[in-house]
């Protein structure tokens, strides 16, 4: 699943989304391989397009051991606002507004993308996995966040956000098409 800048913009438009000059796009893989970084994260700026590998799904640990009694958070496709902030002591992108998640309670190791919805501030952030190495497995890195597995890619994403002049950043989560 590799998309061009144009195909992503056209697809977002077909879904009724407003197109911004600076946007982050998460593409959730149809494969949904448990505990794998099988999703793509794109950054589209005025001049460039970047593609990163990551996950938009929680790791299997969190699908079986809930942080919230209602179930593990699985971000619902849609458009959400993020801003620079702190995640576990380091700079990351944090919610600038409410998000909608599905609550997965069945412990089947697959991210449920239907069922009970919950909207609010749940610390569903955009961050990195390991700070010094490329991570192969999601493990404990995601309890519902979007996570990049390569720390150098994450550093590039944060630096682009900082140099954009924007205070908030649109994040579009879509399904693979």
Coordinates of N, CA and C in Angstrom, one line a residue:
X1 N 0.8 -1.2 0.0 CA 0.0 0.0 0.0 C 0.9 1.2 0.0
X2 N 1.1 1.8 -1.2 CA 1.8 3.0 -1.3 C 1.0 4.0 -2.1
X3 N 0.8 5.2 -1.7 CA -0.1 6.1 -2.3 C 0.8 7.4 -2.7
X4 N 0.3 8.0 -3.8 CA 0.9 9.3 -4.2 C 0.2 10.4 -3.5
X5 N 0.9 11.6 -3.5 CA 0.3 12.8 -2.9 C -1.1 13.0 -3.6
X6 N -1.2 13.0 -4.9 CA -2.4 13.2 -5.6 C -3.5 12.2 -5.3
X7 N -3.1 10.9 -5.2 CA -4.2 9.9 -4.9 C -4.7 10.1 -3.5
X8 N -3.9 10.5 -2.6 CA -4.3 10.7 -1.2 C -5.3 11.9 -1.2
X9 N -4.9 13.0 -1.8 CA -5.7 14.2 -1.8 C -7.1 14.0 -2.5
X10 N -7.0 13.3 -3.6 CA -8.3 13.0 -4.3 C -9.2 12.1 -3.5
X11 N -8.6 11.1 -2.8 CA -9.4 10.2 -2.0 C -10.0 10.9 -0.8
X12 N -9.2 11.8 -0.1 CA -9.7 12.6 1.0 C -10.9 13.5 0.5
X13 N -10.7 14.1 -0.7 CA -11.8 14.9 -1.2 C -13.0 14.1 -1.5
X14 N -12.9 12.8 -2.0 CA -14.0 12.0 -2.2 C -14.7 11.6 -1.0
X15 N -14.0 11.6 0.2 CA -14.6 11.3 1.5 C -15.3 12.5 2.1
X16 N -15.2 13.7 1.4 CA -15.8 14.9 1.9 C -14.9 15.7 2.9
X17 N -13.6 15.4 3.0 CA -12.7 16.1 3.8 C -12.2 17.4 3.2
X18 N -12.0 18.4 4.0 CA -11.4 19.7 3.6 C -9.9 19.4 3.4
X19 N -9.3 19.8 2.3 CA -7.9 19.6 2.1 C -7.1 20.8 2.6
X20 N -6.1 20.5 3.4 CA -5.2 21.5 4.0 C -3.8 21.4 3.3
X21 N -3.1 22.5 3.5 CA -1.7 22.6 2.9 C -0.7 21.8 3.7
X22 N -1.1 21.5 4.9 CA -0.2 20.7 5.8 C -1.1 19.7 6.5
X23 N -0.9 18.4 6.3 CA -1.8 17.4 6.9 C -1.0 16.1 7.1
X24 N -1.5 15.4 8.1 CA -0.9 14.1 8.4 C -2.1 13.1 8.1
X25 N -1.7 12.0 7.4 CA -2.7 11.0 7.0 C -2.3 9.6 7.5
X26 N -3.1 9.0 8.3 CA -2.9 7.6 8.6 C -3.7 6.7 7.7
X27 N -3.1 5.7 7.2 CA -3.8 4.7 6.3 C -3.8 3.4 7.0
X28 N -4.9 3.0 7.5 CA -5.0 1.7 8.3 C -5.1 0.5 7.3
X29 N -4.2 -0.4 7.4 CA -4.1 -1.6 6.5 C -5.3 -2.5 6.6
X30 N -5.7 -3.0 5.5 CA -6.8 -4.0 5.5 C -6.3 -5.3 6.2
X31 N -5.0 -5.6 6.2 CA -4.5 -6.8 6.8 C -4.7 -6.8 8.3
X32 N -4.5 -5.7 8.9 CA -4.6 -5.6 10.4 C -3.9 -6.8 11.1
X33 N -2.6 -6.9 10.8 CA -1.8 -8.0 11.4 C -1.5 -7.6 12.9
X34 N -2.0 -8.5 13.8 CA -1.8 -8.2 15.2 C -0.3 -7.9 15.6
X35 N -0.1 -6.8 16.3 CA 1.2 -6.4 16.8 C 2.2 -6.1 15.8
X36 N 1.8 -5.8 14.5 CA 2.8 -5.4 13.5 C 2.6 -3.9 13.1
X37 N 3.6 -3.3 12.7 CA 3.6 -2.0 12.1 C 3.2 -2.1 10.6
X38 N 2.0 -2.3 10.3 CA 1.5 -2.6 9.0 C 0.7 -1.4 8.4
X39 N 0.8 -0.3 9.0 CA 0.0 0.9 8.4 C 1.0 1.9 7.9
X40 N 0.5 2.9 7.1 CA 1.3 3.9 6.6 C 0.9 5.3 7.1
X41 N 1.8 6.1 7.4 CA 1.5 7.5 7.9 C 2.2 8.4 6.8
X42 N 1.4 9.3 6.3 CA 1.9 10.3 5.3 C 1.8 11.7 5.9
X43 N 2.8 12.5 5.5 CA 2.8 13.9 5.9 C 2.9 14.6 4.5
X44 N 1.9 15.5 4.3 CA 1.8 16.3 3.1 C 2.0 17.7 3.5
X45 N 3.0 18.4 3.0 CA 3.3 19.8 3.3 C 3.1 20.5 1.9
X46 N 3.3 21.8 2.0 CA 3.1 22.6 0.8 C 4.0 22.1 -0.4
X47 N 5.2 21.7 0.0 CA 6.2 21.4 -1.0 C 6.6 19.9 -1.1
X48 N 6.3 19.1 0.0 CA 6.8 17.7 0.0 C 5.7 16.7 0.5
X49 N 6.0 15.5 0.2 CA 5.2 14.4 0.7 C 6.2 13.3 1.3
X50 N 5.9 12.9 2.6 CA 6.7 11.9 3.3 C 5.9 10.7 3.6
X51 N 6.4 9.5 3.5 CA 5.8 8.3 3.9 C 6.5 7.6 5.0
X52 N 5.8 7.2 6.0 CA 6.4 6.5 7.2 C 5.6 5.2 7.4
X53 N 6.3 4.3 8.1 CA 5.6 3.1 8.5 C 5.3 3.3 10.0
X54 N 4.1 2.7 10.4 CA 3.6 2.8 11.7 C 2.5 2.0 12.0
X55 N 1.8 2.3 13.1 CA 0.5 1.5 13.4 C -0.6 2.5 13.8
X56 N -1.8 2.2 13.5 CA -2.9 3.0 13.9 C -3.8 2.1 14.8
X57 N -3.2 0.9 15.2 CA -3.9 0.0 16.0 C -3.2 -0.3 17.3
X58 N -3.9 -0.6 18.4 CA -3.2 -1.0 19.6 C -2.5 -2.3 19.5
X59 N -1.4 -2.4 20.3 CA -0.7 -3.7 20.4 C -1.5 -4.7 21.1
X60 N -1.1 -6.0 20.9 CA -1.9 -7.1 21.4 C -2.0 -7.1 23.0
X61 N -1.0 -6.6 23.6 CA -1.1 -6.5 25.1 C -2.3 -5.7 25.5
X62 N -2.5 -4.6 24.9 CA -3.6 -3.7 25.3 C -4.9 -4.2 24.8
X63 N -4.9 -5.0 23.7 CA -6.2 -5.6 23.3 C -6.7 -6.7 24.3
X64 N -5.8 -7.2 25.1 CA -6.1 -8.2 26.1 C -6.1 -7.6 27.6
X65 N -5.5 -6.5 27.8 CA -5.4 -5.9 29.1 C -5.8 -4.5 29.0
X66 N -7.0 -4.2 29.3 CA -7.6 -2.9 29.1 C -7.1 -1.8 30.1
X67 N -6.8 -0.6 29.5 CA -6.5 0.5 30.4 C -7.8 1.2 30.9
X68 N -8.8 1.0 30.1 CA -10.1 1.5 30.4 C -11.1 0.4 30.5
X69 N -11.9 0.3 31.5 CA -12.8 -0.8 31.7 C -13.8 -1.0 30.5
X70 N -14.0 0.1 29.8 CA -14.9 0.0 28.6 C -14.3 -0.7 27.4
X71 N -13.0 -1.0 27.5 CA -12.3 -1.6 26.4 C -11.2 -0.8 25.8
X72 N -10.4 -1.4 25.0 CA -9.2 -0.7 24.4 C -9.7 0.2 23.3
X73 N -9.1 1.4 23.2 CA -9.4 2.4 22.2 C -8.8 2.0 20.9
X74 N -9.7 2.1 19.8 CA -9.3 1.9 18.4 C -9.8 3.2 17.7
X75 N -8.9 4.1 17.3 CA -9.4 5.3 16.7 C -10.3 5.1 15.5
X76 N -11.4 5.8 15.5 CA -12.3 5.7 14.4 C -11.8 6.5 13.2
X77 N -11.9 6.0 12.0 CA -11.5 6.9 10.8 C -12.3 8.2 10.9
X78 N -11.5 9.2 10.5 CA -12.1 10.6 10.6 C -11.0 11.6 10.6
X79 N -11.3 12.9 10.8 CA -10.3 13.9 10.9 C -10.3 14.5 12.3
X80 N -9.1 14.6 12.8 CA -8.9 15.1 14.2 C -7.8 16.1 14.2
X81 N -7.8 17.0 15.2 CA -6.8 18.0 15.4 C -5.8 17.6 16.5
X82 N -4.5 17.9 16.1 CA -3.4 17.6 17.0 C -2.5 18.8 17.2
X83 N -1.8 18.9 18.2 CA -0.8 19.9 18.5 C 0.4 19.4 19.1
X84 N 1.5 20.1 19.1 CA 2.7 19.7 19.8 C 2.5 19.7 21.3
X85 N 3.0 18.7 21.9 CA 2.8 18.5 23.4 C 3.8 17.4 23.9
X86 N 3.4 16.8 25.0 CA 4.3 15.9 25.6 C 3.6 14.5 25.7
X87 N 4.3 13.5 25.3 CA 3.9 12.1 25.5 C 4.9 11.3 26.3
X88 N 4.6 10.9 27.5 CA 5.6 10.2 28.4 C 6.9 10.9 28.5
X89 N 6.9 12.2 28.6 CA 8.1 12.9 28.8 C 8.9 13.4 27.6
X90 N 8.4 13.1 26.4 CA 9.1 13.6 25.2 C 8.1 14.3 24.2
X91 N 8.6 15.1 23.3 CA 7.8 15.9 22.4 C 7.1 15.0 21.4
X92 N 5.8 15.2 21.3 CA 5.0 14.4 20.4 C 3.8 15.2 19.9
X93 N 2.9 14.6 19.2 CA 1.6 15.3 18.8 C 0.5 14.7 19.8
X94 N -0.2 15.6 20.4 CA -1.2 15.3 21.3 C -2.6 15.8 20.8
X95 N -3.6 15.3 21.4 CA -5.0 15.7 21.0 C -5.1 17.2 21.2
X96 N -5.6 17.9 20.2 CA -6.0 19.3 20.3 C -7.5 19.5 20.4
X97 N -8.2 18.3 20.2 CA -9.7 18.3 20.3 C -10.1 16.8 20.6
X98 N -11.4 16.6 20.8 CA -11.8 15.3 21.1 C -11.6 14.3 19.9
X99 N -11.5 13.1 20.1 CA -11.5 12.0 19.1 C -12.5 11.0 19.4
X100 N -12.9 10.2 18.4 CA -13.9 9.2 18.6 C -13.2 7.8 18.4
X101 N -13.4 7.0 19.4 CA -12.8 5.6 19.3 C -13.8 4.6 19.4
X102 N -13.5 3.4 18.9 CA -14.3 2.2 19.2 C -13.7 1.6 20.4
X103 N -14.6 1.0 21.3 CA -14.1 0.3 22.5 C -14.1 -1.2 22.2
X104 N -12.9 -1.8 22.1 CA -12.7 -3.2 21.8 C -12.6 -3.9 23.1
X105 N -13.6 -4.8 23.3 CA -13.6 -5.6 24.6 C -13.5 -7.1 24.4
X106 N -13.4 -7.6 23.2 CA -13.5 -9.1 23.0 C -12.2 -9.9 23.1
X107 N -11.1 -9.2 23.2 CA -9.8 -9.9 23.5 C -9.4 -10.9 22.4
X108 N -9.8 -10.6 21.1 CA -9.5 -11.5 20.0 C -8.3 -11.2 19.3
X109 N -7.5 -10.2 19.7 CA -6.2 -9.8 19.1 C -6.4 -9.0 17.8
X110 N -7.6 -8.7 17.4 CA -7.8 -7.9 16.2 C -8.5 -6.6 16.7
X111 N -8.1 -5.5 16.0 CA -8.8 -4.2 16.4 C -10.2 -4.2 15.8
X112 N -11.1 -4.1 16.7 CA -12.5 -3.9 16.3 C -12.8 -2.5 15.8
X113 N -13.4 -2.4 14.6 CA -13.6 -1.1 14.0 C -15.1 -0.9 13.8
X114 N -15.9 -1.5 14.7 CA -17.3 -1.3 14.8 C -17.7 -1.4 16.3
X115 N -18.9 -1.2 16.6 CA -19.4 -1.3 18.0 C -19.5 -0.1 18.8
X116 N -19.3 -0.2 20.0 CA -19.5 1.0 21.0 C -18.5 2.1 20.7
X117 N -19.0 3.3 20.5 CA -18.1 4.4 20.3 C -18.1 5.3 21.5
X118 N -16.9 6.0 21.7 CA -16.7 6.8 22.8 C -15.9 8.0 22.3
X119 N -16.4 9.2 22.6 CA -15.7 10.5 22.1 C -15.2 11.3 23.3
X120 N -14.0 11.8 23.2 CA -13.4 12.6 24.2 C -11.9 12.7 24.1
X121 N -11.3 13.1 25.2 CA -9.9 13.2 25.3 C -9.3 12.0 26.0
X122 N -8.6 11.1 25.3 CA -8.1 9.9 25.8 C -6.6 9.7 25.7
X123 N -5.9 10.8 25.4 CA -4.5 10.7 25.2 C -4.2 9.8 24.0
X124 N -5.0 9.9 23.0 CA -4.7 9.1 21.7 C -3.8 10.0 20.9
X125 N -2.5 9.8 21.2 CA -1.4 10.7 20.6 C -0.8 10.1 19.4
X126 N 0.0 10.9 18.7 CA 0.9 10.5 17.6 C 2.3 10.6 18.1
X127 N 3.0 9.4 18.2 CA 4.3 9.4 18.9 C 5.2 8.3 18.2
X128 N 6.3 8.1 18.8 CA 7.3 7.1 18.3 C 7.2 5.9 19.2
X129 N 7.9 4.8 18.7 CA 8.1 3.7 19.5 C 9.5 3.8 20.2
X130 N 10.4 2.9 20.0 CA 11.7 3.0 20.6 C 12.4 4.3 20.2
X131 N 13.1 5.0 21.2 CA 13.8 6.2 20.8 C 15.1 6.1 20.1
X132 N 15.6 4.9 20.0 CA 17.0 4.7 19.4 C 17.0 3.7 18.3
X133 N 16.0 2.9 18.1 CA 16.1 1.8 17.1 C 14.7 1.7 16.4
X134 N 14.7 1.1 15.2 CA 13.5 0.8 14.5 C 12.8 -0.4 15.2
X135 N 11.6 -0.2 15.6 CA 10.8 -1.3 16.3 C 10.2 -2.2 15.3
X136 N 10.2 -3.5 15.5 CA 9.6 -4.5 14.7 C 8.2 -4.9 15.1
X137 N 7.9 -4.8 16.4 CA 6.6 -5.2 16.9 C 6.0 -4.0 17.7
X138 N 4.7 -3.9 17.7 CA 4.0 -2.8 18.4 C 4.1 -3.0 19.9
X139 N 3.9 -4.2 20.4 CA 4.1 -4.5 21.8 C 3.3 -3.5 22.7
X140 N 4.0 -2.9 23.6 CA 3.4 -1.9 24.5 C 3.4 -0.5 24.0
X141 N 3.9 -0.3 22.8 CA 4.1 1.1 22.3 C 2.7 1.7 22.0
X142 N 1.7 1.0 21.7 CA 0.4 1.6 21.3 C -0.7 1.0 22.1
X143 N -1.5 1.9 22.8 CA -2.7 1.5 23.5 C -3.9 2.1 22.8
X144 N -3.7 2.5 21.5 CA -4.7 3.2 20.8 C -4.1 4.4 20.0
X145 N -2.9 4.8 20.2 CA -2.2 5.9 19.5 C -1.8 5.5 18.1
X146 N -1.5 6.5 17.3 CA -0.8 6.3 16.1 C 0.7 6.3 16.4
X147 N 1.5 5.3 16.1 CA 2.9 5.2 16.5 C 3.8 4.9 15.2
X148 N 4.8 5.7 15.1 CA 5.8 5.5 14.0 C 6.9 4.6 14.6
X149 N 7.3 3.6 13.8 CA 8.3 2.6 14.4 C 9.7 3.1 14.2
X150 N 10.0 4.1 13.4 CA 11.3 4.6 13.1 C 11.5 5.9 13.8
X151 N 12.5 6.0 14.8 CA 12.6 7.3 15.5 C 13.1 8.4 14.6
X152 N 13.9 8.1 13.6 CA 14.3 9.2 12.7 C 13.1 9.8 11.9
X153 N 12.2 8.9 11.4 CA 11.0 9.4 10.8 C 10.2 10.2 11.7
X154 N 10.1 9.8 12.9 CA 9.3 10.6 13.9 C 9.9 12.0 14.1
X155 N 11.2 12.0 14.2 CA 11.9 13.3 14.4 C 11.7 14.2 13.2
X156 N 11.7 13.7 12.0 CA 11.3 14.4 10.8 C 9.9 15.0 10.9
X157 N 9.0 14.1 11.3 CA 7.6 14.6 11.4 C 7.5 15.7 12.4
X158 N 8.1 15.6 13.6 CA 8.0 16.7 14.6 C 8.7 18.0 14.1
X159 N 9.8 17.8 13.4 CA 10.5 19.0 12.9 C 9.7 19.7 11.8
X160 N 9.0 18.9 11.0 CA 8.2 19.5 9.9 C 7.0 20.3 10.6
X161 N 6.5 19.7 11.6 CA 5.4 20.4 12.3 C 5.8 21.7 12.9
X162 N 7.0 21.6 13.6 CA 7.5 22.9 14.2 C 7.8 24.0 13.2
X163 N 8.3 23.6 12.0 CA 8.7 24.6 11.0 C 7.5 25.0 10.1
X164 N 6.4 24.4 10.3 CA 5.2 24.7 9.4 C 4.6 26.1 9.7
X165 N 4.8 26.6 10.9 CA 4.2 27.8 11.3 C 2.8 27.6 11.8
X166 N 2.3 26.4 11.8 CA 0.9 26.1 12.3 C 1.0 25.7 13.8
X167 N -0.1 26.0 14.5 CA -0.2 25.6 15.9 C -1.0 24.3 16.1
X168 N -1.8 24.0 15.1 CA -2.6 22.7 15.2 C -2.5 22.0 13.8
X169 N -2.6 20.7 13.8 CA -2.3 19.9 12.6 C -3.5 18.9 12.4
X170 N -4.1 18.9 11.2 CA -5.1 18.0 10.9 C -4.5 16.6 10.7
X171 N -5.2 15.6 11.4 CA -4.8 14.2 11.2 C -6.0 13.5 10.6
X172 N -5.9 12.9 9.4 CA -6.9 12.2 8.8 C -6.6 10.7 8.9
X173 N -7.5 9.9 9.6 CA -7.3 8.5 9.6 C -8.3 7.9 8.6
X174 N -7.8 7.2 7.6 CA -8.6 6.5 6.6 C -8.2 5.0 6.5
X175 N -9.1 4.3 6.0 CA -8.9 2.9 5.7 C -8.1 2.7 4.4
X176 N -7.3 1.7 4.3 CA -6.7 1.3 3.0 C -7.7 1.2 1.9
X177 N -7.4 1.8 0.7 CA -8.4 1.7 -0.4 C -7.7 1.2 -1.6

